[in-house]
Amino acid sequence: MTFKLGRVVRTVTVLGVLYASASDAAAPTLKVPLTSKLAPNFAGFYNSSAPLTNAALKVVTSVQTGDDQTFSDILIDTGSAILWVGGQEKYIPGNYTHEINQTFSVGYGTGGVSGTAYVDRVTIGTATVDSQIIGDANYTDGFTLVEPLNGIIGLGPVGSNYGEVSGFNTTPTFVQNLYTEGKISHMIFGIYITSLSESGIPEGTGEITFGGVDQSRLSGDITWLPQNEPLDFHWEFNASTLSWGDKLLVTGPIYSRTDTGVLPIAIPSEAFFDILDDVPGTNVDSSSALEGCLIFPSNATANSLPPLEIGIGNLNFSIPASSYIVPPTLYSALNITADNMTHTFIAPGGFGAFDLGQKFLENAYSAYDMENHMIGFALLA
């Protein structure tokens, strides 16, 4: 996860469609509701005098832990692998808390968090882990784009939190513990993210499914791809193509990652500049919360701009202009002052690299297999 939008720098055979372990319909699954939100809260959004300079969009859930506490605004992040709370509301040890006399510290690109580590019972939706290492934040920095932020649940790969809790090389993630405690049969989870309407209101409730995938969210089967090495780093894989309408901009393998903690669709930088040159009057945002993203001239509209076509395995994800253009009703919340231009969520991802954040994931179902080191995608139902 990174919060510095526009500075997101991030040949294998596709293994066909859904394979046996991930499609086991009899396997128990646990559901966690997700909400796409505007930050800060909606009350602030509709109050024109509220300080909205650093507002952005985020995907959050609620976590129960500590002294019978419920922490809302817990950011879902597939780009990290530590669970911590206490960003807004102080964590209080409860009846299930065990002191381990250790600390934790996590860096997130332009910011970070540190504090005391405990073992505690944690419930998220219908999923409960009885013994989860959890961080109690006493210092945070760099999270202004997603405030209010009460914590983060990291859903990164096994081993990707090396050195982040003192006294441990790595620590088990929430998904690992669900599996080892027998709450799920497979270390697999699927993510479905809903978008915001033009007025900034969630269009529905998303979800994480622990232990499998939610077939009702899918159109067709999941295409699974092998995770790129190193396996203990990020959910990275190779995409195949990127097109801008009928123009093929990049062919694979394209080094890619998914990251629910990142807002834009970060595309290969060579394609970013091709689009910049293709539409006269296009430039790069240098002043809003979407710094680094493309800005088209005002005569470029959702009806005139082509879709982004992203090929992953045997699937093609078509992201219409209406999905990558910022609705004007959100301009003030994102500190966009050049309201005579057409702003977008398209950012540069580095040469030959995708960073597929929230605005892509609103248009796809993604799944993650920690046992077999696979990343899956499906079209939405």
XYZ file of C-alpha atoms in Angstrom:
381
model
C 0.000 0.000 0.000
C 1.164 3.511 -0.787
C -0.513 6.857 -0.365
C 1.681 8.921 -2.705
C -0.557 8.728 -5.774
C 1.334 9.060 -9.032
C 4.560 7.778 -7.497
C 3.438 4.161 -7.359
C 6.435 2.252 -8.652
C 5.903 -1.068 -8.489
C 6.948 -15.899 -18.938
C 4.639 -17.921 -17.106
C 1.854 -20.183 -18.360
C -1.674 -19.448 -17.228
C -3.106 -22.420 -15.410
C -6.495 -22.435 -17.062
C -9.685 -22.030 -15.069
C -10.797 -22.871 -11.561
C -8.819 -25.745 -10.084
C -10.050 -28.244 -7.549
C -9.017 -26.816 -4.195
C -10.367 -23.353 -4.906
C -13.670 -24.606 -6.310
C -14.566 -26.966 -3.485
C -18.156 -25.854 -2.989
C -18.451 -27.920 0.197
C -15.612 -26.066 1.904
C -16.785 -23.726 4.674
C -16.421 -20.030 3.967
C -16.639 -16.991 6.220
C -17.969 -13.606 5.087
C -16.709 -10.121 5.905
C -18.666 -7.067 4.669
C -16.669 -4.269 3.033
C -17.658 -0.664 2.436
C -16.253 1.772 -0.113
C -16.122 5.154 1.573
C -15.172 8.724 0.995
C -12.656 10.004 3.514
C -13.249 11.923 5.696
C -16.737 10.883 6.712
C -19.854 11.704 4.741
C -20.892 14.431 7.164
C -17.657 16.233 6.407
C -18.125 15.704 2.682
C -21.426 17.520 2.636
C -20.164 20.326 4.878
C -18.487 22.819 2.550
C -16.491 24.325 5.396
C -14.931 21.010 6.441
C -11.176 20.534 5.819
C -11.241 18.161 2.825
C -7.809 18.850 1.378
C -6.538 15.298 1.780
C -9.746 13.355 1.227
C -9.694 10.187 -0.866
C -11.539 6.923 -1.352
C -10.957 3.757 0.645
C -12.272 0.241 1.270
C -12.866 -0.534 4.944
C -14.411 -3.016 7.359
C -14.926 -3.303 11.132
C -12.850 -5.345 13.598
C -13.877 -6.559 17.052
C -11.056 -7.096 19.554
C -9.623 -5.761 22.817
C -12.040 -4.941 25.616
C -15.222 -5.750 23.615
C -14.305 -2.941 21.232
C -15.440 -2.461 17.651
C -12.981 -0.585 15.475
C -14.571 0.842 12.328
C -12.635 2.275 9.386
C -10.121 -0.581 9.235
C -8.496 -0.359 5.811
C -8.356 -3.543 3.708
C -4.820 -3.869 2.328
C -3.531 -6.731 0.175
C -0.189 -4.901 0.016
C 0.777 -5.541 3.663
C 0.424 -8.392 6.174
C 0.035 -7.005 9.718
C -3.244 -6.355 11.558
C -3.244 -3.276 13.759
C -5.838 -1.000 15.365
C -5.906 2.157 17.455
C -5.439 4.824 14.803
C -8.447 6.804 16.079
C -9.812 4.920 19.083
C -7.444 3.645 21.764
C -7.072 -0.123 21.996
C -7.759 -1.453 25.505
C -6.601 -4.980 26.456
C -9.531 -7.257 27.301
C -10.287 -10.687 28.738
C -8.738 -12.492 25.751
C -5.639 -10.301 25.506
C -2.180 -11.775 26.191
C 0.847 -9.565 26.672
C 3.922 -10.773 24.760
C 6.216 -7.827 25.583
C 6.975 -7.103 21.945
C 6.603 -4.120 19.644
C 5.601 -3.745 15.997
C 6.522 -1.333 13.242
C 5.315 -1.205 9.620
C 6.339 1.131 6.800
C 3.849 2.089 4.062
C 5.827 3.993 1.443
C 5.344 7.574 2.632
C 4.255 6.767 6.188
C 4.157 4.157 8.878
C 2.890 2.928 12.214
C 4.444 1.543 15.395
C 3.343 0.473 18.834
C 2.877 -2.497 21.165
C 2.103 -6.035 19.963
C -0.370 -8.327 21.729
C -2.055 -11.655 21.107
C -5.826 -11.288 21.141
C -9.075 -12.713 19.854
C -10.136 -10.930 16.681
C -13.489 -11.079 14.905
C -14.087 -9.666 11.435
C -17.561 -10.331 10.081
C -18.270 -14.029 10.704
C -14.545 -14.870 10.928
C -12.911 -15.207 14.372
C -9.281 -15.959 15.189
C -8.719 -16.871 18.830
C -4.977 -16.070 18.927
C -3.939 -13.318 16.548
C -0.891 -11.088 16.894
C -2.301 -7.589 16.724
C -0.668 -4.198 16.867
C -1.812 -1.408 19.176
C -0.753 1.812 17.447
C 0.844 4.541 19.514
C 2.429 6.364 16.559
C 1.141 6.839 13.000
C 2.354 9.026 10.159
C 1.468 9.594 6.515
C -2.163 8.422 6.468
C -3.806 11.771 5.733
C -5.246 10.574 2.401
C -7.360 7.912 4.106
C -8.289 9.521 7.426
C -10.171 8.711 9.532
C -8.160 5.488 9.762
C -8.575 3.237 12.793
C -6.210 0.521 11.592
C -5.253 -1.801 8.755
C -5.843 -5.491 8.135
C -3.003 -6.771 5.970
C -3.921 -9.603 3.607
C -0.526 -9.964 1.956
C 1.233 -13.281 1.233
C 2.651 -15.602 3.892
C 5.987 -14.305 5.180
C 5.629 -10.809 3.723
C 5.729 -9.132 7.165
C 9.366 -10.015 7.870
C 10.834 -8.113 10.811
C 7.680 -6.131 11.561
C 7.071 -7.630 15.042
C 10.025 -7.739 17.421
C 11.072 -11.211 18.523
C 9.683 -12.848 15.371
C 11.063 -13.282 11.872
C 7.519 -13.287 10.479
C 4.094 -13.607 12.072
C 0.977 -15.480 10.862
C -1.578 -13.407 9.006
C -5.271 -13.403 9.852
C -5.963 -15.845 6.995
C -3.195 -18.206 8.117
C -4.623 -18.305 11.619
C -8.150 -18.972 10.366
C -6.707 -22.028 8.621
C -4.493 -23.316 11.454
C -7.352 -22.906 13.951
C -9.612 -24.985 11.686
C -12.037 -22.173 10.883
C -11.522 -22.562 7.105
C -10.406 -25.569 5.036
C -8.280 -23.680 2.510
C -6.006 -20.641 2.806
C -7.934 -18.917 0.039
C -9.855 -15.665 0.062
C -11.806 -13.694 -2.527
C -12.491 -9.972 -2.668
C -15.460 -8.146 -4.177
C -15.351 -4.330 -4.062
C -18.232 -2.006 -4.875
C -17.803 1.497 -6.205
C -19.136 4.858 -5.062
C -21.908 6.648 -6.884
C -21.248 10.073 -8.369
C -22.605 11.616 -5.177
C -20.071 9.715 -3.059
C -22.498 7.167 -1.613
C -21.599 3.429 -1.683
C -23.532 1.601 -4.413
C -23.633 -1.570 -2.334
C -21.727 -3.674 0.163
C -18.617 -5.529 -0.913
C -17.154 -8.532 0.859
C -14.181 -10.732 1.609
C -14.855 -14.464 1.503
C -12.383 -16.426 3.641
C -11.867 -20.101 2.800
C -12.957 -19.919 -0.843
C -14.702 -17.630 -3.307
C -18.268 -16.388 -3.686
C -19.500 -17.956 -6.917
C -22.549 -15.667 -6.947
C -20.248 -12.703 -7.656
C -18.648 -14.329 -10.722
C -19.489 -14.501 -14.385
C -17.788 -17.708 -15.500
C -14.857 -19.365 -13.784
C -11.800 -17.889 -12.115
C -8.607 -17.834 -14.144
C -5.672 -18.590 -11.854
C -2.125 -17.392 -12.453
C 1.065 -18.298 -10.590
C 2.349 -15.742 -8.137
C 5.653 -14.183 -9.161
C 8.683 -14.837 -6.986
C 9.663 -13.904 -4.372
C 6.529 -15.467 -2.921
C 6.900 -13.633 0.400
C 6.719 -10.113 -1.044
C 3.470 -9.025 -2.748
C 0.552 -10.510 -4.668
C 2.366 -10.138 -7.967
C 1.735 -11.894 -11.276
C 2.111 -11.336 -15.013
C -0.659 -9.644 -16.962
C -0.706 -10.041 -20.728
C -1.871 -6.859 -22.512
C -2.981 -3.255 -22.162
C -5.021 -1.490 -24.824
C -6.450 2.019 -25.077
C -9.594 1.406 -27.050
C -8.427 -0.245 -30.281
C -4.761 0.692 -29.716
C -2.553 -2.045 -28.263
C -0.139 -0.198 -25.986
C 1.765 -2.947 -24.136
C 2.122 -6.710 -24.534
C 3.181 -9.128 -21.837
C 4.478 -10.316 -19.668
C 3.543 -7.173 -17.722
C 4.724 -7.270 -14.106
C 1.594 -6.629 -12.055
C 0.223 -6.528 -8.546
C -3.128 -5.982 -6.911
C -3.365 -3.610 -3.980
C -6.661 -2.758 -2.290
C -4.853 -0.082 -0.285
C -4.096 1.952 -3.433
C -6.757 4.037 -5.175
C -5.738 4.502 -8.847
C -5.173 2.186 -11.780
C -1.412 2.529 -12.226
C -0.494 1.458 -15.768
C 2.939 0.904 -17.373
C 4.644 4.269 -17.673
C 5.300 3.869 -21.403
C 1.530 3.450 -21.942
C 0.794 6.367 -19.604
C 2.867 8.697 -21.785
C 1.393 7.231 -24.980
C -2.068 8.246 -23.743
C -0.723 11.616 -22.602
C 0.546 12.259 -26.143
C -2.503 10.760 -27.848
C -5.083 13.269 -26.594
C -4.163 16.929 -27.281
C -4.370 19.118 -24.204
C -3.798 16.256 -21.750
C -1.488 16.856 -18.781
C -0.588 15.426 -15.369
C -2.201 16.425 -12.076
C 0.275 18.254 -9.836
C -1.872 19.715 -7.070
C -4.790 17.534 -5.947
C -5.132 14.329 -3.941
C -4.736 12.561 -7.305
C -1.272 13.993 -7.916
C 0.404 12.232 -10.832
C -2.820 11.085 -12.520
C -3.859 12.004 -16.069
C -6.030 15.058 -16.701
C -7.844 15.281 -20.025
C -9.219 18.502 -21.545
C -12.824 19.366 -20.805
C -14.065 18.189 -24.217
C -12.890 14.647 -23.401
C -15.899 12.944 -21.857
C -16.965 9.485 -20.787
C -18.737 9.156 -24.138
C -15.711 10.155 -26.199
C -12.851 8.486 -24.334
C -12.091 4.788 -25.017
C -11.976 2.081 -22.350
C -8.822 0.721 -20.783
C -8.585 -2.939 -21.814
C -6.457 -5.050 -19.453
C -5.706 -8.634 -20.445
C -5.090 -11.067 -17.587
C -4.699 -14.709 -18.564
C -7.542 -15.605 -20.902
C -9.718 -12.743 -19.619
C -10.109 -9.183 -20.831
C -11.200 -6.544 -18.327
C -12.719 -3.509 -19.996
C -12.619 -0.443 -17.739
C -14.998 2.113 -19.260
C -14.153 5.793 -19.169
C -17.012 6.292 -16.730
C -15.056 4.151 -14.233
C -11.685 5.877 -14.586
C -12.976 9.466 -14.801
C -13.427 11.294 -11.504
C -17.059 12.439 -11.059
C -17.176 16.254 -10.757
C -19.230 15.870 -7.579
C -16.088 14.474 -5.908
C -13.764 17.276 -7.023
C -14.001 19.309 -3.841
C -13.448 16.228 -1.684
C -10.300 15.386 -3.652
C -9.026 18.984 -3.591
C -9.426 19.311 -7.369
C -9.566 23.006 -8.238
C -9.135 22.793 -12.032
C -12.792 21.950 -12.494
C -12.748 22.832 -16.206
C -10.710 19.665 -16.936
C -11.543 15.944 -16.967
C -9.653 14.295 -14.127
C -8.918 10.568 -13.954
C -7.743 7.763 -11.682
C -5.056 6.698 -14.212
C -1.520 6.888 -12.785
C 1.950 5.709 -13.936
C 3.046 2.373 -12.467
C 6.654 2.247 -13.632
C 8.121 0.816 -16.821
C 6.366 -2.418 -17.796
C 4.350 -2.582 -14.558
C 0.758 -2.432 -13.333
C -0.357 -1.552 -9.817
C -4.035 -2.476 -9.947
C -5.678 -0.577 -7.138
C -9.244 -0.011 -6.004
C -10.557 1.512 -9.240
C -9.544 -1.618 -11.184
C -10.737 -4.006 -8.486
C -14.199 -2.438 -8.613
C -14.415 -3.992 -12.091
C -13.112 -7.489 -11.295
C -13.334 -10.289 -8.761
C -9.919 -11.172 -7.336
C -8.907 -14.258 -5.352
C -5.755 -15.279 -3.499
C -4.492 -18.802 -2.775
C -1.845 -18.802 -0.035
C -1.315 -22.573 -0.207
C -0.558 -22.879 -3.910
C 0.759 -19.336 -4.448
C -1.818 -18.371 -7.033
C -3.768 -15.218 -7.865
C -7.149 -15.519 -9.542
C -9.435 -13.194 -11.481
C -12.968 -13.432 -12.801
C -15.423 -11.190 -14.574
C -18.186 -9.856 -12.371
C -21.672 -11.309 -12.503
